[in-house]
Coordinates of C-alpha atoms in Angstrom, one line a residue:
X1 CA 6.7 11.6 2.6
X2 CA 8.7 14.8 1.7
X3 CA 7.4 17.7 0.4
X4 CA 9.4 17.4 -3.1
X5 CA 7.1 13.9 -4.0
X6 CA 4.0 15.9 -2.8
X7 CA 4.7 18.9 -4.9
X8 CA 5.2 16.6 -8.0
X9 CA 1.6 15.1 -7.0
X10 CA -0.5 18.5 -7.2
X11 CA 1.7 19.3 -10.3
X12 CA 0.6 16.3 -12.1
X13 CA -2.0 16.5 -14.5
X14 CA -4.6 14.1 -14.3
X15 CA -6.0 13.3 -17.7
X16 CA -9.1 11.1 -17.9
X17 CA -10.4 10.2 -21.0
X18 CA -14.2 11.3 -22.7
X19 CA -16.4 8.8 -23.6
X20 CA -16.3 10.7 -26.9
X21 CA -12.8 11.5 -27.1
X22 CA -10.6 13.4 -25.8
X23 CA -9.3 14.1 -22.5
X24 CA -10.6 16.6 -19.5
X25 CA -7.5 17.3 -17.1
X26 CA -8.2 17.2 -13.3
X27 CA -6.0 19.3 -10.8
X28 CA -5.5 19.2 -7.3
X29 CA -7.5 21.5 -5.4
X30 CA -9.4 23.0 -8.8
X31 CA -12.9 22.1 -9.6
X32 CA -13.9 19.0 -11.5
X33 CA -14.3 20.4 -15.5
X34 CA -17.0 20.7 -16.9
X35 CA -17.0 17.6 -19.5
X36 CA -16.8 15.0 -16.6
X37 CA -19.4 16.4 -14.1
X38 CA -22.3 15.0 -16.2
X39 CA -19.9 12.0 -15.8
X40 CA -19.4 11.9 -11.9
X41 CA -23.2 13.3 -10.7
X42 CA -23.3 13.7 -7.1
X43 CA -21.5 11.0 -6.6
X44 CA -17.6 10.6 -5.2
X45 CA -14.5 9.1 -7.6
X46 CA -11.5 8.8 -7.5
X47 CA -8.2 9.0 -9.6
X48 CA -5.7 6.4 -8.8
X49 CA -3.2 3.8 -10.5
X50 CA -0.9 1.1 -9.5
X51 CA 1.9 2.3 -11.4
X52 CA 5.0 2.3 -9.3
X53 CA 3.8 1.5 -5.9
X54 CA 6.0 3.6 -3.4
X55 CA 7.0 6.0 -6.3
X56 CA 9.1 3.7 -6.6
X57 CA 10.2 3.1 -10.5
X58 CA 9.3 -0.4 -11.5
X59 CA 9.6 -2.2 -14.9
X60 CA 7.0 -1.5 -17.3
X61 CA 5.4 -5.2 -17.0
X62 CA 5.3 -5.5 -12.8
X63 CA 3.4 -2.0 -13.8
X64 CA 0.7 -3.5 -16.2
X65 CA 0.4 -6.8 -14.0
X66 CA 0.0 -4.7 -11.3
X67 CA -2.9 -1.9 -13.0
X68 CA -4.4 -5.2 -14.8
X69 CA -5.1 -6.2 -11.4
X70 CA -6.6 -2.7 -9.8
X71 CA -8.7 -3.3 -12.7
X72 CA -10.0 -6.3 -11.8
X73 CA -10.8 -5.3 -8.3
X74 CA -12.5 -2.1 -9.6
X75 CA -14.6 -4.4 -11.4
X76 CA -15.8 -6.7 -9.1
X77 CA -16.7 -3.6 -6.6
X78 CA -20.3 -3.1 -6.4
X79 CA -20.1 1.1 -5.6
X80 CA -18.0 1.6 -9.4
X81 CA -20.5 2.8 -11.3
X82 CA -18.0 3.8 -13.9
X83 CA -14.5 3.1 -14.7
X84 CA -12.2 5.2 -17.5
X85 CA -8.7 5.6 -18.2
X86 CA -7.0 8.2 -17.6
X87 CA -3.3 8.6 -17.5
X88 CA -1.2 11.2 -14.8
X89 CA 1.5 13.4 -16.3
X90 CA 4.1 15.5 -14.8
X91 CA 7.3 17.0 -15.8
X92 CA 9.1 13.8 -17.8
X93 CA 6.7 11.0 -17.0
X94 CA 3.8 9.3 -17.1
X95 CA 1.2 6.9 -15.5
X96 CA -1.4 4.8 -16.7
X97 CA -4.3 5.3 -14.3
X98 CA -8.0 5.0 -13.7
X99 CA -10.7 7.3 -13.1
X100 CA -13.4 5.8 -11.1
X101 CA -17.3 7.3 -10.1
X102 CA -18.9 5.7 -7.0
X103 CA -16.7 4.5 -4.1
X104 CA -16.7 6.0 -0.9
X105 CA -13.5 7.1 0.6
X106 CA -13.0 4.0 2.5
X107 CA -13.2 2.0 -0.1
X108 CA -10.3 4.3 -2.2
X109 CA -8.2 4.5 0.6
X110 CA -8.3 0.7 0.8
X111 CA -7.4 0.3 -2.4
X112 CA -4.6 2.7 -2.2
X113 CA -3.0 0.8 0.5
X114 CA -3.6 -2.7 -1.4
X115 CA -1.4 -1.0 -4.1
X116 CA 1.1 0.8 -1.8
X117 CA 0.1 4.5 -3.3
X118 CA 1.5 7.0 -1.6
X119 CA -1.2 9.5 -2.6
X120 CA -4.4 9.6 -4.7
X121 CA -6.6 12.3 -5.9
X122 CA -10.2 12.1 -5.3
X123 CA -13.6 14.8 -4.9
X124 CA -17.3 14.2 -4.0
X125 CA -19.7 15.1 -7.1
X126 CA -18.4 18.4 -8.7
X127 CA -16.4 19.6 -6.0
X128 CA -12.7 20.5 -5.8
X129 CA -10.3 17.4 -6.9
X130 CA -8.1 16.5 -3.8
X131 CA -4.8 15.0 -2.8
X132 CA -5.3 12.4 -0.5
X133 CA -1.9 10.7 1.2
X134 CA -2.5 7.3 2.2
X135 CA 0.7 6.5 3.7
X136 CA 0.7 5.2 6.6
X137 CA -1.9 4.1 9.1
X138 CA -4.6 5.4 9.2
X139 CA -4.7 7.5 6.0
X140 CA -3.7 10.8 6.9
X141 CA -6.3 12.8 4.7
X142 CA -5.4 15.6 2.5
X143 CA -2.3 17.6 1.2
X144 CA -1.7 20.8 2.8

């Protein structure tokens, strides 16, 4: 992966929406704010979608088919003790994305690679929000 796609993924900000409203942005290698620590506990989550697998830009439907279906999984995972969407931005685009509390790393990384992402962001409890490259095999572990 060159270092051009990883600087666009710690320049994105990573939006998850409030229960109440409203968003609280996430970026890489900053603490988790403040209105979504009561949220994550001291447990781990994740922020991931299955937008664009590759980065790779793919119609707008093979997009929703393919986050519809990260959803589904997500669902049916015993660890996801909560589920809310969230949506990436950078520069002059944007992805529909999920911000999930529970899973362990295995189980992200897992679902990374079932969606062909290069990358994901992710943090234990109320920690510092990570990059985490998952391309290749094994995942490779963080951004430096």
């Amino acid at each position: 992966m060159d270092s051009a796609l990883i600087a666009a993924y710690r320049d994105t900000d990573y939006r998850v929406r409030l229960p109440l409203g409203g968003f609280a942005s996430l970026r890489v290698d900053a603490p988790v704010p403040d209105p979504l620590r009561m949220l994550v506990g001291a447990h781990s989550w994740a922020f991931m979608t299955a937008w664009n697998p590759c980065s790779q830009v793919r119609p707008r439907h093979q997009n929703h088919v393919a986050q519809q279906a990260l959803l589904a999984v997500l669902r049916k995972l015993p660890s996801a003790l909560a589920i809310r969407p969230a949506i990436g931005v950078g520069g002059n685009w944007h992805e529909p994305s999920l911000f999930i509390v529970g899973p362990v790393l295995a189980e992200t990384d897992a679902l990374a690679q079932q969606f062909l992402q290069n990358a994901y962001v992710h943090g234990l409890a109320d920690g510092y929000a990570r990059l985490r490259l998952t391309s290749g095999e094994p995942p490779r572990g963080q951004a430096g």
